[in-house]
Coordinates of C-alpha atoms in Angstrom, one line a residue:
M1 CA 155.0 145.5 99.5
L2 CA 158.6 145.6 100.8
T3 CA 159.8 142.7 102.9
D4 CA 160.1 143.1 106.7
I5 CA 163.9 143.6 106.6
E6 CA 163.6 146.0 103.7
I7 CA 161.2 148.1 105.7
A8 CA 163.4 147.9 108.7
K9 CA 166.5 149.1 106.7
S10 CA 164.5 152.0 105.3
V11 CA 163.7 153.5 108.7
K12 CA 166.0 156.3 110.0
L13 CA 166.6 155.3 113.6
R14 CA 166.8 157.8 116.5
P15 CA 169.9 157.6 118.8
I16 CA 168.9 155.3 121.7
N17 CA 170.0 157.9 124.2
E18 CA 167.4 160.3 122.8
V19 CA 164.7 157.6 123.2
A20 CA 165.8 157.0 126.8
A21 CA 165.9 160.7 127.6
E22 CA 162.3 161.1 126.4
L23 CA 161.2 158.3 128.7
G24 CA 162.9 160.0 131.7
I25 CA 165.7 157.5 132.0
H26 CA 168.8 159.1 133.5
E27 CA 171.9 159.0 131.3
D28 CA 173.8 157.1 134.1
Q29 CA 171.3 154.2 133.7
V30 CA 172.0 153.8 130.0
E31 CA 174.6 151.4 128.8
N32 CA 175.0 151.7 125.1
Y33 CA 175.4 148.7 122.7
G34 CA 176.1 150.8 119.6
R35 CA 174.0 153.8 118.7
Y36 CA 170.5 152.2 118.6
I37 CA 170.5 149.6 121.4
A38 CA 171.1 150.1 125.2
K39 CA 170.8 148.2 128.4
I40 CA 169.1 149.9 131.3
T41 CA 170.4 149.5 134.8
T42 CA 167.8 148.9 137.4
D43 CA 168.7 148.3 141.1
R44 CA 165.2 147.2 142.0
I45 CA 161.5 147.4 141.0
D46 CA 159.7 150.3 142.6
R47 CA 156.0 149.6 142.4
N48 CA 155.1 153.0 143.7
K49 CA 156.3 154.5 140.3
F50 CA 153.7 152.7 138.3
K51 CA 150.7 152.4 140.6
N52 CA 148.5 154.6 138.3
H53 CA 149.8 153.2 135.0
H54 CA 148.0 150.7 132.9
L55 CA 149.2 147.2 131.9
I56 CA 147.7 145.6 128.7
L57 CA 148.2 142.0 127.8
V58 CA 148.2 141.0 124.1
T59 CA 147.4 137.3 123.4
A60 CA 145.7 135.4 120.5
I61 CA 143.4 132.5 119.5
S62 CA 145.2 129.2 118.8
P63 CA 147.9 129.9 116.1
T64 CA 148.1 128.2 112.8
K65 CA 150.9 127.9 110.2
A66 CA 149.4 131.1 108.6
G67 CA 150.3 133.1 111.8
N68 CA 148.2 135.4 113.9
G69 CA 150.6 138.4 114.2
K70 CA 150.5 138.9 117.9
T71 CA 153.8 140.7 118.1
T72 CA 152.8 142.9 115.2
V73 CA 149.6 143.9 116.9
S74 CA 151.5 144.6 120.2
V75 CA 153.9 146.9 118.4
G76 CA 151.1 148.4 116.4
L77 CA 149.1 149.2 119.5
A78 CA 152.0 151.1 120.9
L79 CA 152.3 153.0 117.6
G80 CA 148.5 153.7 117.7
M81 CA 148.7 154.9 121.3
Q82 CA 151.4 157.4 120.2
K83 CA 149.2 158.6 117.4
I84 CA 146.4 159.5 119.8
G85 CA 148.8 161.3 122.2
K86 CA 149.3 158.5 124.8
K87 CA 152.6 157.6 126.3
A88 CA 153.0 153.9 125.6
V89 CA 155.9 151.5 126.0
V90 CA 155.9 147.9 124.6
A91 CA 157.7 145.1 126.4
L92 CA 158.4 142.0 124.3
R93 CA 160.5 138.8 124.4
E94 CA 163.8 138.3 122.6
P95 CA 163.7 136.1 119.5
S96 CA 165.4 132.7 119.5
L97 CA 167.7 131.6 116.7
G98 CA 165.9 128.3 116.6
P99 CA 162.6 129.7 115.0
C100 CA 164.5 132.4 113.1
F101 CA 166.4 129.8 111.1
G102 CA 163.6 127.2 111.3
M103 CA 159.9 128.1 110.7
K104 CA 159.5 131.9 111.3
G105 CA 162.6 133.7 110.0
G106 CA 162.3 136.5 112.6
A107 CA 160.2 137.5 115.6
A108 CA 160.4 141.3 115.9
G109 CA 157.0 142.2 114.5
G110 CA 156.2 142.7 110.9
G111 CA 155.7 145.2 108.1
Y112 CA 155.5 148.7 109.5
A113 CA 155.0 147.6 113.1
Q114 CA 158.4 146.2 114.1
V115 CA 161.0 146.7 116.8
L116 CA 164.4 147.9 115.4
P117 CA 167.1 147.2 114.5
M118 CA 165.4 144.0 113.6
D119 CA 168.4 142.2 112.2
K120 CA 170.4 142.6 115.4
I121 CA 167.4 141.8 117.6
N122 CA 166.9 138.6 115.7
L123 CA 170.6 137.7 115.5
H124 CA 172.6 137.7 118.8
F125 CA 171.2 141.1 120.0
T126 CA 173.1 142.1 123.2
G127 CA 174.2 138.5 123.9
D128 CA 171.5 137.7 126.5
F129 CA 170.7 134.3 125.0
H130 CA 174.4 133.3 124.8
A131 CA 174.9 134.3 128.4
I132 CA 171.9 132.2 129.4
T133 CA 173.1 129.2 127.3
E134 CA 176.7 129.5 128.7
A135 CA 175.4 129.8 132.3
N136 CA 173.2 126.7 131.8
N137 CA 176.1 124.7 130.3
M138 CA 178.6 125.9 132.8
I139 CA 176.4 124.4 135.5
A140 CA 176.3 121.1 133.5
A141 CA 180.1 121.0 133.2
L142 CA 180.6 121.8 136.8
L143 CA 178.2 119.1 137.8
D144 CA 179.9 116.5 135.7
N145 CA 183.2 117.6 137.2
Y146 CA 181.9 117.4 140.7
R147 CA 180.6 113.9 140.1
F148 CA 184.0 112.9 138.6
Q149 CA 186.1 114.5 141.4
H150 CA 184.0 113.2 144.3
E151 CA 183.1 109.7 143.0
A152 CA 185.9 108.2 145.0
E153 CA 184.5 109.7 148.2
G154 CA 181.2 107.9 147.5
F155 CA 179.2 110.8 146.0
K156 CA 176.7 109.6 143.5
L157 CA 173.4 110.9 142.1
K158 CA 170.7 108.3 141.6
K159 CA 168.8 110.9 139.4
I160 CA 170.3 113.7 137.3
L161 CA 167.8 116.4 136.5
W162 CA 170.0 119.0 134.7
R163 CA 170.3 119.0 130.9
R164 CA 172.4 121.1 128.5
V165 CA 170.8 123.6 126.2
M166 CA 171.6 125.4 122.9
D167 CA 169.6 128.0 120.9
V168 CA 169.3 125.9 117.8
N169 CA 166.6 123.5 116.7
D170 CA 168.4 120.1 116.7
R171 CA 166.4 117.0 117.2
G172 CA 169.6 114.9 117.1
L173 CA 170.6 116.2 120.5
R174 CA 167.4 115.4 122.3
R175 CA 168.9 112.2 123.7
I176 CA 172.6 111.5 123.9
I177 CA 175.3 109.8 126.0
T178 CA 178.3 111.8 127.4
G179 CA 181.5 110.6 129.0
I180 CA 182.2 107.8 126.6
G181 CA 185.7 106.4 126.7
D182 CA 188.5 106.2 129.3
K183 CA 189.1 109.4 131.4
N184 CA 186.3 111.3 129.8
G185 CA 184.2 111.6 132.9
I186 CA 181.3 109.4 134.0
E187 CA 179.3 107.9 131.2
T188 CA 175.8 109.4 131.4
E189 CA 172.6 109.4 129.4
T190 CA 171.4 113.0 129.0
G191 CA 170.3 115.4 126.3
F192 CA 169.8 119.0 125.1
D193 CA 166.8 121.3 125.4
I194 CA 166.5 124.6 123.5
T195 CA 167.7 127.7 125.4
P196 CA 164.2 129.3 125.7
A197 CA 163.0 126.2 127.6
S198 CA 165.9 126.3 130.2
E199 CA 165.3 127.0 133.9
I200 CA 168.0 129.7 133.6
M201 CA 165.8 131.5 131.1
A202 CA 162.8 131.3 133.5
I203 CA 164.9 132.5 136.4
M204 CA 166.1 135.5 134.4
C205 CA 162.4 136.3 133.6
F206 CA 161.4 136.2 137.3
A207 CA 164.5 137.7 139.0
T208 CA 163.8 141.2 140.4
S209 CA 167.4 142.0 141.5
I210 CA 170.9 140.6 141.6
D211 CA 170.3 139.2 145.1
D212 CA 167.1 137.5 143.9
L213 CA 169.0 136.1 140.9
R214 CA 171.6 134.7 143.3
R215 CA 169.0 133.1 145.5
R216 CA 167.3 131.5 142.6
I217 CA 170.5 130.2 141.0
D218 CA 171.6 128.7 144.4
N219 CA 168.2 126.9 144.7
I220 CA 168.4 125.1 141.3
L221 CA 167.9 121.4 141.8
L222 CA 170.5 119.4 139.9
G223 CA 169.7 115.9 141.0
I224 CA 168.8 113.5 143.8
T225 CA 171.5 111.7 145.8
E226 CA 171.7 108.0 146.6
D227 CA 170.4 108.8 150.1
D228 CA 167.4 110.8 148.7
K229 CA 168.7 114.3 149.4
P230 CA 168.3 117.1 146.9
F231 CA 171.6 118.3 145.3
T232 CA 171.6 122.0 144.3
V233 CA 173.9 124.6 142.8
K234 CA 174.5 125.9 146.3
D235 CA 175.8 122.5 147.3
M236 CA 178.5 122.8 144.6
G237 CA 179.4 126.4 145.8
V238 CA 179.3 127.9 142.3
G239 CA 176.3 130.2 142.4
G240 CA 178.4 133.3 142.4
S241 CA 180.2 132.4 139.2
I242 CA 176.9 131.7 137.4
V243 CA 175.5 135.1 138.5
A244 CA 178.7 136.7 137.2
L245 CA 178.0 135.2 133.7
L246 CA 174.4 136.6 133.9
L247 CA 175.0 140.1 135.4
D248 CA 174.8 142.1 132.2
A249 CA 172.0 139.9 130.8
L250 CA 169.8 140.7 133.7
K251 CA 169.5 144.3 132.5
P252 CA 166.5 145.0 130.2
N253 CA 167.3 146.0 126.6
L254 CA 165.9 149.3 125.2
V255 CA 165.2 149.6 121.5
Q256 CA 162.6 151.5 119.4
T257 CA 159.8 150.8 117.0
T258 CA 159.5 151.6 113.3
E259 CA 158.0 155.0 114.4
G260 CA 160.6 155.7 117.2
T261 CA 158.4 154.7 120.2
P262 CA 160.3 153.0 123.0
A263 CA 160.4 149.2 123.4
F264 CA 161.9 146.9 126.0
V265 CA 162.9 143.5 124.6
H266 CA 164.2 141.1 127.2
C267 CA 164.4 137.3 127.7
G268 CA 162.6 134.8 125.5
P269 CA 160.9 131.7 126.8
F270 CA 158.6 129.9 124.5
A271 CA 155.0 129.5 125.7
N272 CA 154.5 125.9 124.4
I273 CA 157.5 124.5 126.4
A274 CA 158.1 127.2 128.9
H275 CA 156.1 130.1 130.4
G276 CA 156.1 132.4 127.4
C277 CA 156.5 135.9 129.0
N278 CA 159.2 138.5 128.8
S279 CA 161.1 139.4 132.0
V280 CA 159.5 141.0 135.1
M281 CA 162.2 143.6 134.9
A282 CA 161.2 144.6 131.4
T283 CA 157.5 144.7 132.2
A284 CA 158.2 146.8 135.3
A285 CA 160.3 149.2 133.3
A286 CA 157.5 149.6 130.7
L287 CA 155.1 150.3 133.5
E288 CA 157.4 152.7 135.2
Y289 CA 158.2 154.8 132.1
G290 CA 154.9 154.5 130.2
D291 CA 151.4 155.5 131.1
Y292 CA 150.4 152.4 129.1
A293 CA 152.6 149.3 129.2
I294 CA 151.8 146.8 126.4
T295 CA 153.2 143.2 126.7
E296 CA 152.5 139.9 125.0
A297 CA 152.5 136.3 126.0
G298 CA 153.4 133.6 123.5
F299 CA 151.2 131.5 121.3
G300 CA 147.4 131.1 122.0
A301 CA 145.7 132.3 125.2
D302 CA 145.5 128.7 126.5
L303 CA 149.3 128.8 126.8
G304 CA 150.8 132.3 127.1
A305 CA 147.9 134.1 128.7
E306 CA 147.2 131.4 131.2
K307 CA 150.8 131.3 132.3
F308 CA 151.0 135.1 132.4
Y309 CA 148.1 135.2 134.9
D310 CA 148.8 132.0 136.8
I311 CA 152.6 132.3 137.1
K312 CA 153.8 135.8 136.3
C313 CA 150.9 137.8 137.9
R314 CA 150.6 135.4 140.8
K315 CA 154.2 135.8 141.7
T316 CA 154.6 139.5 141.1
G317 CA 151.2 141.0 141.9
L318 CA 150.9 142.4 138.4
Q319 CA 147.3 143.1 137.3
P320 CA 146.4 143.7 133.6
D321 CA 143.7 146.3 133.0
L322 CA 142.5 144.4 130.0
T323 CA 143.5 141.7 127.6
V324 CA 143.6 142.1 123.8
L325 CA 142.8 138.9 121.9
V326 CA 144.3 138.8 118.4
V327 CA 142.1 137.2 115.7
T328 CA 142.6 136.6 112.0
L329 CA 140.1 135.3 109.4
Q330 CA 142.7 132.8 108.2
A331 CA 143.1 131.2 111.6
L332 CA 139.3 131.1 112.1
K333 CA 138.9 129.4 108.7
M334 CA 141.5 126.8 109.5
H335 CA 139.9 126.1 112.9
G336 CA 136.6 125.8 111.0
G337 CA 138.0 123.0 108.8
V338 CA 138.9 125.1 105.7
A339 CA 142.0 123.6 103.9
L340 CA 145.2 125.6 104.2
E341 CA 145.3 126.4 100.4
D342 CA 141.8 127.9 100.6
I343 CA 142.0 130.1 103.8
K344 CA 142.6 133.3 101.8
K345 CA 139.4 132.9 99.8
P346 CA 136.2 134.6 101.0
N347 CA 134.2 132.1 103.1
I348 CA 131.9 133.4 105.8
S349 CA 130.5 129.9 106.7
G350 CA 134.1 128.6 107.1
M351 CA 134.9 131.5 109.3
E352 CA 131.8 131.0 111.4
A353 CA 132.7 127.3 111.8
G354 CA 135.9 128.4 113.5
Y355 CA 134.1 130.6 116.1
W356 CA 134.3 127.8 118.6
N357 CA 138.0 128.5 119.0
L358 CA 137.5 132.3 119.4
D359 CA 134.6 131.8 121.8
K360 CA 136.5 129.3 124.0
H361 CA 139.4 131.7 124.4
V362 CA 137.1 134.6 125.2
K363 CA 135.4 132.5 127.9
N364 CA 138.7 131.4 129.3
L365 CA 140.0 134.9 129.5
Q366 CA 136.9 136.2 131.1
S367 CA 137.1 133.4 133.7
F368 CA 140.3 135.2 135.0
G369 CA 138.2 138.3 135.5
Q370 CA 139.6 140.0 132.4
T371 CA 137.9 142.5 130.1
V372 CA 138.5 141.3 126.6
V373 CA 139.0 143.4 123.5
I374 CA 139.2 141.8 120.1
A375 CA 142.0 143.0 117.8
F376 CA 141.2 141.9 114.2
N377 CA 144.6 141.7 112.5
K378 CA 143.8 142.5 108.9
F379 CA 145.3 140.7 105.9
A380 CA 145.0 142.0 102.3
T381 CA 142.7 139.2 101.3
D382 CA 140.1 139.8 104.0
T383 CA 136.8 141.2 102.8
D384 CA 134.7 143.9 104.4
E385 CA 131.7 141.6 104.5
E386 CA 133.6 138.9 106.5
I387 CA 135.0 141.5 108.9
E388 CA 131.5 143.0 109.7
V389 CA 130.0 139.5 110.3
L390 CA 132.9 138.8 112.7
R391 CA 132.5 142.3 114.4
K392 CA 128.8 141.6 115.1
H393 CA 129.7 138.2 116.6
C394 CA 132.4 139.7 118.9
E395 CA 130.1 142.5 120.0
E396 CA 127.3 140.0 120.8
M397 CA 129.8 138.3 123.2
G398 CA 130.3 141.7 125.0
C399 CA 133.8 142.3 123.5
G400 CA 135.0 145.5 121.9
F401 CA 136.2 145.0 118.3
A402 CA 138.7 147.0 116.3
V403 CA 140.4 146.4 113.0
N404 CA 144.2 146.6 113.1
S405 CA 146.1 147.2 109.9
A406 CA 149.4 148.3 111.5
F407 CA 151.3 145.8 109.4
A408 CA 150.6 147.8 106.2
E409 CA 149.9 151.3 107.7
G410 CA 152.0 151.6 110.9
G411 CA 150.5 153.6 113.7
N412 CA 147.8 155.0 111.5
G413 CA 146.4 151.5 111.1
A414 CA 146.1 151.0 114.8
I415 CA 144.3 154.2 115.8
E416 CA 141.0 152.4 116.0
L417 CA 142.4 149.7 118.3
A418 CA 144.3 152.3 120.5
N419 CA 141.1 154.4 121.0
L420 CA 139.1 151.2 121.8
V421 CA 141.7 150.1 124.4
V422 CA 141.9 153.5 126.1
K423 CA 138.1 153.9 126.1
T424 CA 137.6 150.3 127.5
I425 CA 140.1 150.8 130.3
D426 CA 138.4 154.1 131.3
E427 CA 134.9 152.7 131.2
R428 CA 135.2 149.0 132.0
P429 CA 138.1 148.2 134.4
S430 CA 138.8 144.5 134.8
A431 CA 137.8 142.8 138.0
P432 CA 140.5 141.6 140.4
L433 CA 142.5 138.8 138.7
Y434 CA 141.2 135.3 139.4
F435 CA 143.5 132.3 139.0
A436 CA 142.8 128.9 137.5
Y437 CA 143.9 127.1 140.7
D438 CA 144.9 127.8 144.3
D439 CA 148.5 127.6 145.6
N440 CA 147.4 125.0 148.1
D441 CA 145.9 122.7 145.5
S442 CA 147.9 119.5 144.9
V443 CA 149.9 119.2 141.7
E444 CA 147.3 116.8 140.3
E445 CA 144.5 119.2 141.1
K446 CA 146.3 122.1 139.5
I447 CA 146.8 120.1 136.3
E448 CA 143.2 118.9 136.3
K449 CA 141.8 122.4 136.8
V450 CA 143.7 123.8 133.8
A451 CA 143.0 120.7 131.7
F452 CA 139.3 120.5 132.4
N453 CA 138.3 124.1 132.7
L454 CA 140.6 125.8 130.2
Y455 CA 141.5 123.1 127.6
G456 CA 138.3 121.1 127.7
A457 CA 139.9 117.8 128.5
G458 CA 137.8 114.8 129.5
S459 CA 140.5 113.0 131.5
V460 CA 144.0 113.4 132.8
T461 CA 146.5 110.5 133.0
L462 CA 150.0 110.5 134.5
S463 CA 152.9 108.3 133.5
D464 CA 154.8 106.4 136.2
S465 CA 157.7 108.9 136.0
A466 CA 155.3 111.8 136.4
K467 CA 153.7 110.2 139.5
A468 CA 157.2 109.6 140.9
M469 CA 158.2 113.2 140.4
I470 CA 155.1 114.4 142.2
E471 CA 156.3 112.4 145.2
E472 CA 159.7 114.1 145.0
I473 CA 158.0 117.5 144.7
K474 CA 156.2 116.7 148.0
K475 CA 159.4 115.9 149.7
L476 CA 161.0 119.1 148.4
G477 CA 158.1 121.2 149.8
A478 CA 157.4 122.6 146.3
E479 CA 153.7 121.7 146.0
K480 CA 152.7 125.3 146.2
F481 CA 154.6 126.3 143.1
P482 CA 152.5 127.2 140.0
I483 CA 152.4 124.8 137.1
C484 CA 153.7 125.4 133.6
I485 CA 152.1 123.0 131.1
A486 CA 154.2 122.2 128.1
K487 CA 152.0 121.1 125.1
T488 CA 151.4 121.8 121.5
Q489 CA 150.4 125.4 120.6
Y490 CA 148.2 124.4 117.6
S491 CA 145.3 122.9 119.6
F492 CA 143.6 123.0 123.0
S493 CA 144.5 119.3 123.1
T494 CA 147.9 117.6 122.9
D495 CA 147.4 116.7 119.2
A496 CA 149.1 119.3 117.0
K497 CA 146.9 118.3 114.1
A498 CA 143.6 118.7 115.9
Y499 CA 142.3 122.0 114.4
G500 CA 138.6 121.3 115.2
P501 CA 136.9 121.2 118.5
T502 CA 138.6 118.8 120.9
E503 CA 136.3 118.6 124.0
G504 CA 136.7 115.4 126.0
F505 CA 140.3 114.5 124.9
E506 CA 142.7 112.7 127.2
L507 CA 145.6 114.9 128.5
H508 CA 148.5 112.5 129.2
V509 CA 151.3 113.8 131.4
R510 CA 154.4 112.3 130.1
D511 CA 156.8 113.8 132.6
I512 CA 157.2 116.5 135.2
T513 CA 160.2 118.7 136.1
V514 CA 160.5 120.9 139.1
N515 CA 162.3 124.2 138.7
M516 CA 163.3 125.1 142.3
G517 CA 165.1 128.3 141.2
A518 CA 162.3 129.5 138.9
E519 CA 159.8 128.3 141.4
M520 CA 157.4 126.5 139.1
I521 CA 156.6 122.9 138.1
V522 CA 156.9 122.1 134.4
V523 CA 154.3 119.5 133.3
I524 CA 155.1 117.9 129.9
A525 CA 151.9 116.8 128.2
G526 CA 151.6 114.6 125.1
P527 CA 154.4 114.3 122.6
I528 CA 155.8 117.8 122.9
M529 CA 159.6 118.1 122.8
R530 CA 161.6 120.7 124.6
M531 CA 164.2 120.6 121.8
P532 CA 162.3 121.4 118.5
G533 CA 163.4 120.0 115.2
L534 CA 163.8 121.8 111.9
P535 CA 161.1 121.7 109.1
K536 CA 161.7 120.1 105.7
S537 CA 162.6 123.6 104.2
P538 CA 164.0 125.7 107.1
Q539 CA 164.2 129.5 106.8
A540 CA 168.0 129.1 106.9
E541 CA 167.8 128.2 103.2
R542 CA 166.5 131.7 102.5
I543 CA 168.7 133.8 104.8
D544 CA 171.8 135.2 103.1
V545 CA 174.1 138.2 102.9
V546 CA 174.0 140.3 99.7
N547 CA 176.3 143.3 99.3
G548 CA 177.0 143.2 103.0
E549 CA 173.2 143.3 103.8
I550 CA 171.3 140.5 105.5
I551 CA 168.2 139.2 103.6
G552 CA 165.7 136.6 104.4
L553 CA 164.8 137.6 107.9
S554 CA 161.0 138.3 108.0

């Protein structure tokens, strides 16, 4: 089979204005970035335009190094919807250069279920990530300058909370010292996070208008002064300049799939170290222009889906009609203790040993009031016997089950899934969305409810710095914010190597950060780092340009 980028290059793309026109987007709202990419101007979100439209969330069981193909299934479902005559629009996150050149090599779907042009989407795209990076680092530079210029007047921060970011995996920048040497500013211990983990990225995801963006930027907490007062972007008087940097990036990006269906691709927070959902603006646009809006939340349902419900839906009033849970035999076998080198071999008992992971995710999703449909993402090595055993298990849990082979067959391979999703929405609408915790719960209670009820933790412990930050959060009046737990994606626990059941583990909260602009509390659990490192053999070793064409993105 052709590689992802070879398939992408073989597709004859439609002019993006044509795609926009078919959606009903007026030409005055289309800002072209070449022939096949456009930004769509939106003055505000009009909920009246999508009150009868359907929102579908795609999530997955806990991922493994073999991959689950959640984005591929999301795109494939949109293709399958088109095949059965439904108007569907997919809304996805933008890829980060970190994973593209690190582990993954690309994040625009795969095979014959991709968003295109995949090379541009994976590499720079419309410059949104760069704008977010520059806005974040502009604030850092302005803060350093403010401290330097006002030091003689007695201004001093006892605690600096703002860090620089860049969209590259670089463990060497996690902890650094700036300002070394005479006249180089104030010597400060600081560090870098990756751009998808930045508060600016989260703000861009939640902002619903330019005015809302400005309000959130002004509210960013930069540090605590010597007299215990919060110091914000508004206190520096630079909020307008930061909004100016982000003005174009706020607009959702319109592209198309391998079969010409429309897709909004906008913003890209990771779900293990951030909230893992694309922008509210993009989701709203997909709902406005499509009868069915399909969106995905990153990594496993314990991370992306939980944050989609507890943060994004809580703050916007969005209500998914159902949730699609992506499952693969290879992942089930790994969670069942089968060695990585053996997961492609037929092994029903190994698959069944991994049911605990699938069952835990289904139970968690149902606790939010969601109707769950299982999308079996088929790989070439999967056997019919294994698939039928899994189908029976899922149906016994009360979950619809459909085989998805969109990777190899495009929309034709997702017709079964599309029909199942439409039928389930029509016959079994989800109950009102329930949340894992209440706004009025304390920060500790929110952490415990997610840890105990969704992860299966046996205890929660907090470091001294986490406890101190909770006291700051109380002073700031931010206790009602939702929490965003940062932890490994590979396990319900905080141990990235714990593939088997982990009930009763200790969830240790290493640190807590409050995002006053994004209006959420980031809880850092276990050894997770907000600046990833590169693997021993990064994908960058395989990306190249041959005869003017990029290869190695997949």
